[in-house]
Short mmCIF file of C-alpha atoms and ligand atoms in Angstrom, two decimals:
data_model
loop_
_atom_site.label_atom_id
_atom_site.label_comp_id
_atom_site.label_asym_id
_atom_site.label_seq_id
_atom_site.Cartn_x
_atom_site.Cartn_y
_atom_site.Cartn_z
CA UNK A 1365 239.76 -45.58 113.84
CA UNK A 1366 243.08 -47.50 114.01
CA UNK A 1367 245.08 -48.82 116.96
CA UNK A 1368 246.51 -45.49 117.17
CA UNK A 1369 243.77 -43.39 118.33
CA UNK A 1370 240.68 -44.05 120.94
CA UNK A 1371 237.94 -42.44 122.23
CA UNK A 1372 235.69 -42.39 125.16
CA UNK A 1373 232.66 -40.57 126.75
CA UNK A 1374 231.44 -39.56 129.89
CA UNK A 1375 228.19 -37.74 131.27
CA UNK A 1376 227.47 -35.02 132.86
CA UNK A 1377 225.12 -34.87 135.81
CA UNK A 1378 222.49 -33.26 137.96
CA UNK A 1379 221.84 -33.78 141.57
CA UNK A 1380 218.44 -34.18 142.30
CA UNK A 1381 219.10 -33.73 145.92
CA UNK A 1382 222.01 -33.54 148.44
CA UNK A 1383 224.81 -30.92 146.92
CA UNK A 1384 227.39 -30.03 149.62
CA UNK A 1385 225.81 -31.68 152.24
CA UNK A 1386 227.87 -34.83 150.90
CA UNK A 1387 231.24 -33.87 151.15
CA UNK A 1388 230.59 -34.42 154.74
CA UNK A 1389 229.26 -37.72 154.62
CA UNK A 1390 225.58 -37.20 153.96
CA UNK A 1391 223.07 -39.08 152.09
CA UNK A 1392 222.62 -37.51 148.24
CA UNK A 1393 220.95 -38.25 144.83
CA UNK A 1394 222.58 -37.48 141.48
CA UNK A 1395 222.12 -38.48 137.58
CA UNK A 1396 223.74 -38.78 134.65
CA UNK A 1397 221.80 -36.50 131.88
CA UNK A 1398 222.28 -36.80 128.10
CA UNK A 1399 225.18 -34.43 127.30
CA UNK A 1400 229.04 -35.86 127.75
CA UNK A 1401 232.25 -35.00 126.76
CA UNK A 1402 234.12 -37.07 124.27
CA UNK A 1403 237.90 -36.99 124.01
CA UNK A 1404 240.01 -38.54 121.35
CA UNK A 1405 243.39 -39.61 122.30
CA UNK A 1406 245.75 -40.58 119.13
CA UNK A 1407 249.67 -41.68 119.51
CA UNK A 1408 252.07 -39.17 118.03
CA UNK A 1409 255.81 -39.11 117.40
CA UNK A 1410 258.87 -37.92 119.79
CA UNK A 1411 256.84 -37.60 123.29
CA UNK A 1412 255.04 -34.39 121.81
CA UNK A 1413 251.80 -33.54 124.02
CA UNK A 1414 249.13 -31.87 121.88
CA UNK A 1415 245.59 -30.93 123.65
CA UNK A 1416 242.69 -29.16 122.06
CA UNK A 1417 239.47 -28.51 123.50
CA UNK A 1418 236.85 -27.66 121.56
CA UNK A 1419 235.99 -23.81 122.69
CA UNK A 1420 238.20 -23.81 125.49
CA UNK A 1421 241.94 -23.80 124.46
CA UNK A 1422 244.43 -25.72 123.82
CA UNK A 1423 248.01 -26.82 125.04
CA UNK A 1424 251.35 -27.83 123.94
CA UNK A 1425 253.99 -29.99 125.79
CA UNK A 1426 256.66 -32.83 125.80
CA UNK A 1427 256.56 -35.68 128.20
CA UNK A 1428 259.60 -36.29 129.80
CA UNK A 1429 260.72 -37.72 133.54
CA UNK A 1430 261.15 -35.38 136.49
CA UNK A 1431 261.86 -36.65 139.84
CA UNK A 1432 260.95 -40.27 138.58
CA UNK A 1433 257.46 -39.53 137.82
CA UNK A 1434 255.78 -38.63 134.00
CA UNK A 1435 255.15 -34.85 133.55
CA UNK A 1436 254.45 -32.63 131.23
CA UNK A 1437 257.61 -29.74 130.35
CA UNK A 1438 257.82 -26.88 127.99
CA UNK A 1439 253.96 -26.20 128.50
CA UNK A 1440 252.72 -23.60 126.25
CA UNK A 1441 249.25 -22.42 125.55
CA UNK A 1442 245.87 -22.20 127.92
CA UNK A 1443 247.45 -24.43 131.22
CA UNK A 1444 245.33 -22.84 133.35
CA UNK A 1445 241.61 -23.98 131.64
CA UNK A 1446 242.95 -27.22 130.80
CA UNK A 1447 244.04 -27.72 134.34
CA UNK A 1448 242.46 -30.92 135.07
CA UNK A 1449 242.89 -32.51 131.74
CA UNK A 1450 246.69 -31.92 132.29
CA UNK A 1451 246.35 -33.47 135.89
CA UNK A 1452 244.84 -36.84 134.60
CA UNK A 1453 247.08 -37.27 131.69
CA UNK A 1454 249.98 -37.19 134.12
CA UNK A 1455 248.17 -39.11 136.93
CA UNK A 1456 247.17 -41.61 134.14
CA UNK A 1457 250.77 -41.72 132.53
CA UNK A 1458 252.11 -42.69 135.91
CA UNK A 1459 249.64 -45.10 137.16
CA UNK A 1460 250.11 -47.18 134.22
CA UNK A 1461 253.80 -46.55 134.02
CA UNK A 1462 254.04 -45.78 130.19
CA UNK A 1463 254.43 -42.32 127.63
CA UNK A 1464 254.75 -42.04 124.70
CA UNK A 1465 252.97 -38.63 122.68
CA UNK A 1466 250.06 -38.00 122.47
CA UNK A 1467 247.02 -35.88 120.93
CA UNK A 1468 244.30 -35.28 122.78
CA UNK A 1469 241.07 -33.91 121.44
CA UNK A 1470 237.90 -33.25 122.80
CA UNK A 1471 234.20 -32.02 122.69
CA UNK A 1472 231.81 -31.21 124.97
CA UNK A 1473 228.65 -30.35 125.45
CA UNK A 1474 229.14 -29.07 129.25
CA UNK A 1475 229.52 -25.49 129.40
CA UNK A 1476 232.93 -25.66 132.09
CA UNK A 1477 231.91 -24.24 135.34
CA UNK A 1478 228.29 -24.90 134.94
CA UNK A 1479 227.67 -27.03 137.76
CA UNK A 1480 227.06 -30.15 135.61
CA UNK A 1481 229.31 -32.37 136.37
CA UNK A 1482 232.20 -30.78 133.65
CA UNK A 1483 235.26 -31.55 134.83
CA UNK A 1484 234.19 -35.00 136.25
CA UNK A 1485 233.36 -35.41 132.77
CA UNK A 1486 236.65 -34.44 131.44
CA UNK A 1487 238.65 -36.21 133.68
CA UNK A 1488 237.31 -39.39 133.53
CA UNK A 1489 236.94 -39.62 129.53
CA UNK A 1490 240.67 -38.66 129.24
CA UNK A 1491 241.63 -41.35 131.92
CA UNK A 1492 240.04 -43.62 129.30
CA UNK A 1493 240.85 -42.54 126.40
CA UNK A 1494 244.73 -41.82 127.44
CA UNK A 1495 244.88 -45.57 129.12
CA UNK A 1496 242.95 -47.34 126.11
CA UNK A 1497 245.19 -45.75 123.24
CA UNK A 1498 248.73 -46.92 125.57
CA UNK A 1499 247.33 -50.39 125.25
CA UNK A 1500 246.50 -50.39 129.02
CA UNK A 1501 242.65 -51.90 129.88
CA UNK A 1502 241.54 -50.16 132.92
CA UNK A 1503 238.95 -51.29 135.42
CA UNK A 1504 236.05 -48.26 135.64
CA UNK A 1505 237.31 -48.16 139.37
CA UNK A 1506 240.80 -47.70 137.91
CA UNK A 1507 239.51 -45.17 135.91
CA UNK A 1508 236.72 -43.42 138.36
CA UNK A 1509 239.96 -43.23 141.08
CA UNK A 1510 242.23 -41.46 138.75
CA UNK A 1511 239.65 -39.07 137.57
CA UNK A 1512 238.88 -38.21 141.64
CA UNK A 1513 242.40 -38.09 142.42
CA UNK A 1514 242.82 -35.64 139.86
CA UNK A 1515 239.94 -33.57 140.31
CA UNK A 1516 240.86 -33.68 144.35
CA UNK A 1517 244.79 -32.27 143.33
CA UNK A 1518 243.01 -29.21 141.38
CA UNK A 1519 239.87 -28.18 143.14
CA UNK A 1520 240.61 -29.51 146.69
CA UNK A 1521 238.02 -30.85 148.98
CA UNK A 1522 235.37 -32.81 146.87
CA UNK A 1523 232.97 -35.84 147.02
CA UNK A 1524 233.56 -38.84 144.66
CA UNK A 1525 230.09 -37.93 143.32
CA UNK A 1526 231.02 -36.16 139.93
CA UNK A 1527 233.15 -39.02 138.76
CA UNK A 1528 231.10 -41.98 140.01
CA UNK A 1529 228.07 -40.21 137.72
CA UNK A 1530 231.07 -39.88 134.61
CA UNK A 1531 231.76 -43.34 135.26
CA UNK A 1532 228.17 -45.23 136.00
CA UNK A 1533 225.76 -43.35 134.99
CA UNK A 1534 221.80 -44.19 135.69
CA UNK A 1535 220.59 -43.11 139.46
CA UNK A 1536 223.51 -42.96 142.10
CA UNK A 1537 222.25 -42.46 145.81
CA UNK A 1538 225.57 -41.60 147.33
CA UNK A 1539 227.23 -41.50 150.94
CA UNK A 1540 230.67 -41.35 152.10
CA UNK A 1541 232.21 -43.68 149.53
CA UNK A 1542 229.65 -45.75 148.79
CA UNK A 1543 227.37 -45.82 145.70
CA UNK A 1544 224.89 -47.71 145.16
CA UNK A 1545 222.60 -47.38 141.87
CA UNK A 1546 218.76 -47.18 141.67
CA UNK A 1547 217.23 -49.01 138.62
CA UNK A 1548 213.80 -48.39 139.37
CA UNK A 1549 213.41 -44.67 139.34
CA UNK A 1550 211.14 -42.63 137.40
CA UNK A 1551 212.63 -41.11 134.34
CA UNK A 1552 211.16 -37.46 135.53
CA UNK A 1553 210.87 -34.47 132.99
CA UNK A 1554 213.80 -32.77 134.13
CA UNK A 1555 213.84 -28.92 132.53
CA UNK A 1556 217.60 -27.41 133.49
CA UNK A 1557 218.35 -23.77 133.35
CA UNK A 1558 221.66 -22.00 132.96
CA UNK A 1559 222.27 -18.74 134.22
CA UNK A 1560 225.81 -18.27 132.31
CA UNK A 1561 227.60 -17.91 135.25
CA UNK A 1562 230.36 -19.68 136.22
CA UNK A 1563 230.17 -22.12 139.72
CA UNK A 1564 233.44 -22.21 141.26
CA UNK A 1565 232.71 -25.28 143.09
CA UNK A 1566 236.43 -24.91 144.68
CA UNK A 1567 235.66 -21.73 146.48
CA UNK A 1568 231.93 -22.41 147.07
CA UNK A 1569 233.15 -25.91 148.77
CA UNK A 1570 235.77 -23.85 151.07
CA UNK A 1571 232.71 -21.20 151.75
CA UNK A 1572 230.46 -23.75 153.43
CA UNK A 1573 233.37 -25.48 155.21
CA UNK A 1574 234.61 -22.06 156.84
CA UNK A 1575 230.95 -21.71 157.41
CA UNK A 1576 230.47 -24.70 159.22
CA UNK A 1577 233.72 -24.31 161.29
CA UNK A 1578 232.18 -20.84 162.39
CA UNK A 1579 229.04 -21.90 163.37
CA UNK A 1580 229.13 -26.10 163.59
CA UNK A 1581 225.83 -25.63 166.47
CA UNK A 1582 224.00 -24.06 163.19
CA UNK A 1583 225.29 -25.35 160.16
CA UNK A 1584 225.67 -29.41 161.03
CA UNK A 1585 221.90 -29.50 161.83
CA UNK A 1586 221.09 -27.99 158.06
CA UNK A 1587 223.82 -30.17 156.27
CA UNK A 1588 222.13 -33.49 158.03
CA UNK A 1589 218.39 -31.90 156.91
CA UNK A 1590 219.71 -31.83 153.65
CA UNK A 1591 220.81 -35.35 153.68
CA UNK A 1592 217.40 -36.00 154.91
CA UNK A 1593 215.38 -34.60 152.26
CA UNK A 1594 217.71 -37.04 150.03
CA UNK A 1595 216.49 -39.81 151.84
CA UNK A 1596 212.73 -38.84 151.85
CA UNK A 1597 213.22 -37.42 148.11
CA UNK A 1598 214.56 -40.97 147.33
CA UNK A 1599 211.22 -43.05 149.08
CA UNK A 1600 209.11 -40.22 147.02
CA UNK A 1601 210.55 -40.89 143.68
CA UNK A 1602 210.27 -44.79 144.12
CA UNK A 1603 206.64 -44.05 145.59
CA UNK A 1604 206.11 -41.97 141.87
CA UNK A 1605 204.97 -39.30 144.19
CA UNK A 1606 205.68 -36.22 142.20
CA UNK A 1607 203.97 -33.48 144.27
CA UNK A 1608 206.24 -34.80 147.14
CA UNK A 1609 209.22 -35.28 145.15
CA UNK A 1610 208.99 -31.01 143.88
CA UNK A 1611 208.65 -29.96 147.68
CA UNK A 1612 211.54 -31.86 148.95
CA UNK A 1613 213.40 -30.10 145.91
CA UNK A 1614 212.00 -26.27 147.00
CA UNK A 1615 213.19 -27.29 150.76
CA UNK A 1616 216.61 -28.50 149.50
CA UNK A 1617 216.68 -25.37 147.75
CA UNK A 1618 215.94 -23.21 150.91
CA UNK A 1619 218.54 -24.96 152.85
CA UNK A 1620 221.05 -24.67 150.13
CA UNK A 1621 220.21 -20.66 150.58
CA UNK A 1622 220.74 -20.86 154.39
CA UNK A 1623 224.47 -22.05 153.26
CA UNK A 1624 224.75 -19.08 151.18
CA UNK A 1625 225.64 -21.04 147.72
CA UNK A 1626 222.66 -19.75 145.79
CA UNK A 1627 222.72 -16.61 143.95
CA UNK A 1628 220.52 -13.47 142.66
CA UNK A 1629 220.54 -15.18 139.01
CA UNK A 1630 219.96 -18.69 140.19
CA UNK A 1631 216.61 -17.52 142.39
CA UNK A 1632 215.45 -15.46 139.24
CA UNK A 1633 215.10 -18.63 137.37
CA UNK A 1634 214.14 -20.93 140.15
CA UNK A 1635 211.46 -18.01 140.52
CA UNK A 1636 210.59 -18.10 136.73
CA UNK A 1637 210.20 -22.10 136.60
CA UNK A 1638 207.84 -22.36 139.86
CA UNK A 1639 205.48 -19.73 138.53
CA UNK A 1640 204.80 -21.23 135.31
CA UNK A 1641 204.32 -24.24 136.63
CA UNK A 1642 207.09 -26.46 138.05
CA UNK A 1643 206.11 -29.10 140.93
CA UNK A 1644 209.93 -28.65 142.56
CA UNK A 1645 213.20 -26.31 141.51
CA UNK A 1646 216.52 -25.83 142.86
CA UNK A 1647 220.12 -25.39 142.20
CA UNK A 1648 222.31 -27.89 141.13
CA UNK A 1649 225.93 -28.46 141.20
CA UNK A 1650 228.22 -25.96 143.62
CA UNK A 1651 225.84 -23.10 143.10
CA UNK A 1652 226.91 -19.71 143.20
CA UNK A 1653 226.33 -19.72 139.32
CA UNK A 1654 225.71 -22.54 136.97
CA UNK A 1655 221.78 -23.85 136.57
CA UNK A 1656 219.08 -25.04 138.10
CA UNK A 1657 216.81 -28.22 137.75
CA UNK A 1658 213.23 -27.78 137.81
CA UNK A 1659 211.01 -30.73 137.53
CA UNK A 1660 207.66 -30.38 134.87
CA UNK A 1661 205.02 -32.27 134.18
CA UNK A 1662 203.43 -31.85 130.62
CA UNK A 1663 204.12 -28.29 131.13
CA UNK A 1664 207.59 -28.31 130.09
CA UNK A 1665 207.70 -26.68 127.41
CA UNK A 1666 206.28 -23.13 128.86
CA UNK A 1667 208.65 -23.64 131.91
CA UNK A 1668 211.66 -23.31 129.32
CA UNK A 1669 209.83 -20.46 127.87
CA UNK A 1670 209.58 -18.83 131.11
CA UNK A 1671 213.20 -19.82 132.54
CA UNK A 1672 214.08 -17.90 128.90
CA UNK A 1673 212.25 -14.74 129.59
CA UNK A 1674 213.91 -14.25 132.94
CA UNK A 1675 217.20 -14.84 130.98
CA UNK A 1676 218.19 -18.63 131.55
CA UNK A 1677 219.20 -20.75 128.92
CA UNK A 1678 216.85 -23.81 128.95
CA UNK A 1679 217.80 -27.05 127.97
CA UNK A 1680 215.95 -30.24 128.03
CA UNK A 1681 217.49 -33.03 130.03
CA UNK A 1682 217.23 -36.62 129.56
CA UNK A 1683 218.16 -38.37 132.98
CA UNK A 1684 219.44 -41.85 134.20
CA UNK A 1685 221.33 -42.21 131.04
CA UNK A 1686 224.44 -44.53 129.97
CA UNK A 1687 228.14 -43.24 131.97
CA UNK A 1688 231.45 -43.89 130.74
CA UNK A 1689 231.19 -45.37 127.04
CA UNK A 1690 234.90 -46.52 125.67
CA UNK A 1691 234.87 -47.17 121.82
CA UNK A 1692 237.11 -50.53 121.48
C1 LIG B 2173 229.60 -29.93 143.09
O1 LIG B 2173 229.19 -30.41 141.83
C2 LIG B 2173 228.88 -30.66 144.18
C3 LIG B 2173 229.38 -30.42 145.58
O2 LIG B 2173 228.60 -31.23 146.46
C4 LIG B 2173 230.84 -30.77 145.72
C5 LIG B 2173 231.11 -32.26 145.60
O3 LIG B 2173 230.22 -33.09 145.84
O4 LIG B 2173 232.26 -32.59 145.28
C6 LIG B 2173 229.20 -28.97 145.97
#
């Protein structure tokens, strides 16, 4: 790989506790898990902008100056799925003050929209990759704020979660804006579970707000309980109490229901993994769609048979992994 063309990684992620309850400030628990998204950004003549996503689409531009800031014109091709890898590349171009064209390529192993941590993924690779091949060494807080910024400017309202997993990795026990990473967690038998449905975590994220402006008296009191079961799911895990660790999970998951983000196909397989076996399952992610975690003991293997049957796609997660990797 020459001087011309760079790549980087990022995870995706699960939360083991705390979804939605910390956009508003509340305590939650997410991980990186062993599948990332790799983009490949490589320098190419006259200003041309060439994007291709593996599976998803891919885009054609030129960059070029409007109102003083780098954009991308004469945009041809799937703009609307590459949405947020468009966002960065411009929010990276102008942070860093430089264009020049470029190809970007990349792979993933995060179905988009499936409530692991895709686009947090996406963005914060590119940031990399995009900065690293203009000769410009970002700090992983330069990186993590122009991956949040652009997630914000797409999908609105969101916590910095998603993109301090892409960019940390390991254990992140999160509130407001800080972060702080757990080193001596358990590295659980995670068993995840897609339904195949997308999670719109946009519109979910408005749901729960108009939800909570309707009824603040009723909703506040369940966002704080789910910050709580964070807290007590964090002492559990550190205490290697499993059986404690599984029920905080099923009463994150019934709160998550009393804010309406869990769905027919989501219970199904939340249903499927607790009755062959599971100590703890929920949703993960926005909900809505997208998968669910359920935590296993040696019995792993016929919880992914069962998630199957009821029509989930299992896939075995390892947690706490490495975040953003950038190949010098
Ligand atoms: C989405 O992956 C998780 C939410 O809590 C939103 C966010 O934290 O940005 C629903």
């Amino acid at each position: 790989m020459g001087e011309k063309t760079k790549k980087a990684s990022s995870p995706g992620q699960i939360f083991l506790f705390g979804e939605h309850a910390v956009v508003y400030g509340y305590l939650a628990l997410a991980t990186a898990i062993n599948m990332r998204t790799e983009v490949q950004a490589e320098l190419i003549e006259n200003n041309k902008l060439k994007i291709h996503s593996k599976g998803i689409g891919e885009l054609k531009g030129e960059i070029g100056e409007i109102n003083g800031n780098w954009s991308i014109k004469k945009k041809s091709g799937d703009s609307e799925k590459l949405r947020f890898v468009t966002k960065v590349i411009q929010s990276t171009l102008n942070y860093i003050d430089r264009k020049d064209g470029l190809k970007v390529c990349i792979e993933s192993d995060l179905p988009p929209g499936s409530g692991l941590g895709s686009s947090s993924a996406v963005t914060t690779a590119t940031a990399a990759a995009v900065s690293s091949v203009l000769g410009k060494s970002l700090t992983k807080k330069e990186i993590s704020d122009l991956a949040f910024k652009s997630e914000l400017e797409v999908q609105g309202a969101a916590s910095r979660t998603g993109v301090n997993v892409a960019t940390w990795g390991g254990f992140l026990k999160i509130q407001n804006s800080n972060k702080e990473t757990l080193n001596k967690l358990p590295k659980l038998n995670i068993l995840i579970g897609y339904t195949g449905n997308y999670s719109n975590t946009g519109k979910l994220v408005g749901e729960v707000k108009a939800l909570k402006e309707s009824r603040p008296d009723l909703i506040i009191p369940i966002l704080k309980t789910i910050g709580n079961t964070a807290e007590s799911g964090i002492e559990s895990l550190e205490e290697r109490h499993l059986e404690k660790v599984g029920a905080l999970m099923n009463v994150n998951q019934t709160l998550l229901r009393a804010l309406d983000v869990s769905s027919p196909a989501l219970h199904n397989l939340i249903q499927a993994a607790r009755s062959s076996g599971a100590i703890g399952a929920k949703l993960t992610g926005a909900g809505g769609g997208g998968c669910v975690i359920a935590l296993c003991q040696e019995n792993i293997d016929e919880i992914a048979k069962s998630v199957k049957r009821a029509g989930g796609q299992p896939m075995r997660a390892k947690i706490g992994v490495e975040g953003l990797k950038i190949d010098q």
